[in-house]
């Protein structure tokens, strides 16, 4: 198993805030490897059937992780099912195996042990995309309409036992425990969200995958470190090879140039290949620039002829070129938006680049940092509240990443300078205050609605 390092919670089973819930049947000896040793190609091949499971739109919002695969070992699948049912059958508080309640767990490697962190009551009535957003009715368009994951939920953060929603299975003790965040010894740092009492699995070790258990689909796992991109390309090319030889001229004529090249290079006895080709093209469209550059600069997709590797490398160069052009076009569009708001072209370019992410540029993100750094771009309201002090780009960017909005960043920076509290603590304080304000506004709106209806 890869060394994921140790955690200060290695002896977590002895914690006073954990209560024993259930001891399942003994796991089989290979369980640890099947759950955690998936970074190597051999470990991945042994653990999973490398065929993506298509998840319908109605369940995509409840799936934890991304690329869902089936476990190769039936013993591992049965044991994981046993854990889910063990919680539902033995928990001191009500738990159901429903998408809105208990349907996933996170596999955590602590270096010395393996934990599974289960989150029950996942979608209460108050669930929303952001803690500062208003609570919308179940089925609201902005929450997904018919695909709102709260459909059927019986839970609310106002329930007296709502905080009892985090379960931990510890492999070394073969026991399921229930965490109590209200216990006096519970480390508050373990909660990633106070309102929803969510135990942060990353604080316990390294998350190596997510387990999903859904009716009609059984146990699916989404490994976090499944395969290097080039290895996945090799698997996809192999599937094309296995299906390409019987492709008709008509099928080939419908493909783009890259697809035709690959099929002709790999032609042997097989069947229809459109799905395999789509998978390979998807891998290129979603690859990181680092992976594409590695392949374009001579990286090999092992096990295939030079002609195939050269064709893949050439296509990687084309995809990289398309991304560069797309990035330039997006930058121009966002620059024009900023200039239209009175930002000088130099500052627009500088701050768009500064706030860019792997997903692209954002005039909105750039404008928030600009307001903090340069008072000339500050709104009248923010100038009246926080003055015309300018801030260093680095500290302004850090604050905006934590609180998102310029007014919140300016408030946090002002608190940081006047009272000497660390910047991250000041940002947390501002976010908590705004969340509380939002909750009060929601409560007021609900009370007004009740009065109107009465």
CSV table of C-alpha atoms in Angstrom, one decimal, residues 76-278:
chain,number,residue,atom,x,y,z
A,76,UNK,CA,-15.2,-6.7,-0.6
A,77,UNK,CA,-18.6,-5.6,-2.0
A,78,UNK,CA,-20.5,-7.8,0.5
A,79,UNK,CA,-18.5,-6.5,3.4
A,80,UNK,CA,-19.1,-2.9,2.5
A,81,UNK,CA,-22.8,-3.6,2.2
A,82,UNK,CA,-22.7,-5.1,5.7
A,83,UNK,CA,-21.2,-1.9,7.1
A,84,UNK,CA,-24.0,0.3,5.6
A,85,UNK,CA,-26.7,-2.1,6.9
A,86,UNK,CA,-24.9,-2.4,10.2
A,87,UNK,CA,-25.3,1.4,10.7
A,88,UNK,CA,-29.0,1.4,9.6
A,89,UNK,CA,-29.9,-1.6,11.8
A,90,UNK,CA,-27.9,-0.7,15.0
A,91,UNK,CA,-27.6,3.1,15.2
A,92,UNK,CA,-29.1,4.6,18.4
A,93,UNK,CA,-30.7,7.3,16.1
A,94,UNK,CA,-32.8,6.7,13.0
A,95,UNK,CA,-30.9,6.0,9.8
A,96,UNK,CA,-32.2,4.8,6.4
A,97,UNK,CA,-30.3,3.7,3.3
A,98,UNK,CA,-31.8,6.4,1.2
A,99,UNK,CA,-30.1,8.9,-1.1
A,100,UNK,CA,-31.1,11.8,1.1
A,101,UNK,CA,-29.8,9.9,4.2
A,102,UNK,CA,-27.0,7.4,4.2
A,103,UNK,CA,-25.6,6.4,0.8
A,104,UNK,CA,-21.9,7.1,0.9
A,105,UNK,CA,-18.6,6.7,2.9
A,106,UNK,CA,-15.1,8.1,2.5
A,107,UNK,CA,-12.1,5.7,2.6
A,108,UNK,CA,-9.3,7.2,4.7
A,109,UNK,CA,-5.7,5.9,5.1
A,110,UNK,CA,-4.0,7.1,8.2
A,111,UNK,CA,-0.7,5.4,7.4
A,112,UNK,CA,-1.2,2.9,10.2
A,113,UNK,CA,-4.9,2.1,9.8
A,114,UNK,CA,-7.9,2.3,7.4
A,115,UNK,CA,-11.1,4.2,8.3
A,116,UNK,CA,-14.4,4.6,6.5
A,117,UNK,CA,-16.2,7.8,7.4
A,118,UNK,CA,-20.0,7.6,6.8
A,119,UNK,CA,-22.2,10.8,6.6
A,120,UNK,CA,-25.9,10.1,7.3
A,121,UNK,CA,-28.7,12.7,7.1
A,122,UNK,CA,-26.8,14.1,4.1
A,123,UNK,CA,-29.6,16.2,2.6
A,124,UNK,CA,-31.7,17.9,5.3
A,125,UNK,CA,-34.4,20.4,4.3
A,126,UNK,CA,-31.9,23.2,4.9
A,127,UNK,CA,-29.4,21.9,2.4
A,128,UNK,CA,-28.2,24.4,-0.1
A,129,UNK,CA,-25.3,25.0,-2.4
A,130,UNK,CA,-23.7,27.7,-0.2
A,131,UNK,CA,-24.1,28.3,3.5
A,132,UNK,CA,-24.7,32.0,2.8
A,133,UNK,CA,-27.5,31.2,0.3
A,134,UNK,CA,-31.2,31.2,1.2
A,135,UNK,CA,-33.0,27.9,2.0
A,136,UNK,CA,-35.2,27.1,-1.0
A,137,UNK,CA,-38.3,24.8,-1.1
A,138,UNK,CA,-37.7,21.2,-1.9
A,139,UNK,CA,-37.9,20.8,-5.7
A,140,UNK,CA,-37.0,24.4,-6.4
A,141,UNK,CA,-35.6,24.9,-9.9
A,142,UNK,CA,-32.3,26.3,-8.5
A,143,UNK,CA,-31.9,23.2,-6.4
A,144,UNK,CA,-32.3,20.8,-9.4
A,145,UNK,CA,-36.1,20.6,-9.6
A,146,UNK,CA,-37.1,17.0,-9.9
A,147,UNK,CA,-33.4,16.1,-9.2
A,148,UNK,CA,-33.3,18.1,-6.0
A,149,UNK,CA,-31.5,15.6,-3.7
A,150,UNK,CA,-33.7,16.6,-0.8
A,151,UNK,CA,-36.8,14.9,-2.2
A,152,UNK,CA,-38.3,12.6,0.4
A,153,UNK,CA,-36.0,13.9,3.2
A,154,UNK,CA,-37.3,13.7,6.8
A,155,UNK,CA,-34.3,15.5,8.3
A,156,UNK,CA,-33.7,19.0,9.5
A,157,UNK,CA,-30.7,20.7,11.2
A,158,UNK,CA,-33.2,21.7,13.9
A,159,UNK,CA,-33.7,18.0,14.9
A,160,UNK,CA,-32.4,17.4,18.4
A,161,UNK,CA,-30.3,14.5,17.3
A,162,UNK,CA,-29.2,15.9,13.9
A,163,UNK,CA,-25.6,16.3,15.1
A,164,UNK,CA,-25.4,12.5,15.5
A,165,UNK,CA,-24.8,11.8,11.8
A,166,UNK,CA,-21.1,10.9,11.5
A,167,UNK,CA,-20.0,7.2,11.7
A,168,UNK,CA,-16.5,5.8,11.6
A,169,UNK,CA,-15.6,2.3,10.8
A,170,UNK,CA,-12.0,1.4,12.0
A,171,UNK,CA,-10.4,-1.6,10.3
A,172,UNK,CA,-8.0,-2.3,13.2
A,173,UNK,CA,-10.8,-2.7,15.7
A,174,UNK,CA,-13.4,-4.0,13.1
A,175,UNK,CA,-15.9,-1.7,14.8
A,176,UNK,CA,-18.4,1.0,13.7
A,177,UNK,CA,-18.5,4.1,16.0
A,178,UNK,CA,-20.9,7.1,16.2
A,179,UNK,CA,-19.2,10.5,16.6
A,180,UNK,CA,-20.8,13.0,19.0
A,181,UNK,CA,-19.7,16.5,18.2
A,182,UNK,CA,-21.6,17.7,21.3
A,183,UNK,CA,-19.3,15.8,23.6
A,184,UNK,CA,-17.0,18.1,25.7
A,185,UNK,CA,-13.8,16.3,24.4
A,186,UNK,CA,-14.8,16.5,20.7
A,187,UNK,CA,-12.1,18.5,18.7
A,188,UNK,CA,-14.0,21.2,17.0
A,189,UNK,CA,-11.4,21.3,14.2
A,190,UNK,CA,-12.8,18.0,13.0
A,191,UNK,CA,-16.0,19.7,11.7
A,192,UNK,CA,-15.8,21.2,8.2
A,193,UNK,CA,-19.3,22.7,8.7
A,194,UNK,CA,-20.8,23.7,12.0
A,195,UNK,CA,-24.4,24.1,10.8
A,196,UNK,CA,-24.5,20.7,9.2
A,197,UNK,CA,-22.2,19.0,11.8
A,198,UNK,CA,-20.1,17.5,9.0
A,199,UNK,CA,-17.0,15.5,10.1
A,200,UNK,CA,-14.1,16.4,7.8
A,201,UNK,CA,-12.6,13.1,6.7
A,202,UNK,CA,-9.5,14.8,5.5
A,203,UNK,CA,-8.6,15.8,9.1
A,204,UNK,CA,-8.3,12.1,9.9
A,205,UNK,CA,-5.8,11.1,7.1
A,206,UNK,CA,-5.6,10.9,3.4
A,207,UNK,CA,-8.9,10.2,1.5
A,208,UNK,CA,-8.2,7.6,-1.2
A,209,UNK,CA,-11.7,7.0,-2.4
A,210,UNK,CA,-15.4,7.2,-1.9
A,211,UNK,CA,-17.9,4.3,-1.5
A,212,UNK,CA,-21.4,4.8,-2.7
A,213,UNK,CA,-24.3,2.4,-2.0
A,214,UNK,CA,-27.5,3.0,-4.0
A,215,UNK,CA,-30.5,0.9,-4.5
A,216,UNK,CA,-30.4,-0.7,-7.9
A,217,UNK,CA,-26.6,-0.1,-8.3
A,218,UNK,CA,-25.1,-1.9,-5.4
A,219,UNK,CA,-21.7,-0.8,-4.2
A,220,UNK,CA,-19.7,1.6,-6.4
A,221,UNK,CA,-16.4,3.1,-5.6
A,222,UNK,CA,-14.8,6.3,-6.9
A,223,UNK,CA,-11.0,6.0,-6.3
A,224,UNK,CA,-9.3,9.4,-5.8
A,225,UNK,CA,-5.9,8.3,-7.1
A,226,UNK,CA,-7.0,5.6,-9.5
A,227,UNK,CA,-4.7,5.7,-12.5
A,228,UNK,CA,-2.2,8.0,-14.1
A,229,UNK,CA,-3.9,9.7,-17.1
A,230,UNK,CA,-1.6,8.0,-19.7
A,231,UNK,CA,-2.5,4.6,-18.2
A,232,UNK,CA,-6.2,5.4,-18.6
A,233,UNK,CA,-5.5,6.4,-22.2
A,234,UNK,CA,-3.8,3.0,-22.7
A,235,UNK,CA,-6.8,1.2,-21.3
A,236,UNK,CA,-9.1,3.2,-23.6
A,237,UNK,CA,-6.9,2.6,-26.7
A,238,UNK,CA,-7.0,-1.1,-25.8
A,239,UNK,CA,-10.7,-1.1,-25.8
A,240,UNK,CA,-10.7,0.6,-29.2
A,241,UNK,CA,-8.3,-2.0,-30.5
A,242,UNK,CA,-10.6,-4.7,-29.2
A,243,UNK,CA,-13.5,-3.3,-31.2
A,244,UNK,CA,-12.0,-1.8,-34.3
A,245,UNK,CA,-11.4,-4.5,-36.9
A,246,UNK,CA,-15.0,-5.0,-38.0
A,247,UNK,CA,-15.7,-1.3,-38.3
A,248,UNK,CA,-17.4,-0.6,-41.7
A,249,UNK,CA,-16.3,2.1,-44.1
A,250,UNK,CA,-19.5,3.9,-43.2
A,251,UNK,CA,-18.6,3.9,-39.5
A,252,UNK,CA,-15.1,5.2,-40.3
A,253,UNK,CA,-16.4,7.9,-42.5
A,254,UNK,CA,-18.4,9.3,-39.6
A,255,UNK,CA,-15.3,9.7,-37.4
A,256,UNK,CA,-13.0,12.6,-37.2
A,257,UNK,CA,-9.4,12.4,-38.5
A,258,UNK,CA,-7.9,11.4,-35.2
A,259,UNK,CA,-10.4,8.6,-34.6
A,260,UNK,CA,-9.8,7.3,-38.2
A,261,UNK,CA,-6.1,7.3,-37.7
A,262,UNK,CA,-6.3,5.4,-34.4
A,263,UNK,CA,-8.7,2.8,-35.8
A,264,UNK,CA,-6.6,2.2,-38.9
A,265,UNK,CA,-3.4,1.7,-36.8
A,266,UNK,CA,-5.1,-0.8,-34.5
A,267,UNK,CA,-7.3,-2.7,-36.9
A,268,UNK,CA,-7.8,-6.3,-35.9
A,269,UNK,CA,-10.8,-8.7,-35.5
A,270,UNK,CA,-13.6,-7.0,-33.5
A,271,UNK,CA,-17.0,-5.2,-33.2
A,272,UNK,CA,-18.6,-1.8,-33.2
A,273,UNK,CA,-16.3,0.8,-31.5
A,274,UNK,CA,-18.2,4.2,-31.2
A,275,UNK,CA,-18.4,4.0,-27.4
A,276,UNK,CA,-14.7,3.2,-27.0
A,277,UNK,CA,-13.7,6.0,-29.3
A,278,UNK,CA,-15.9,8.4,-27.4
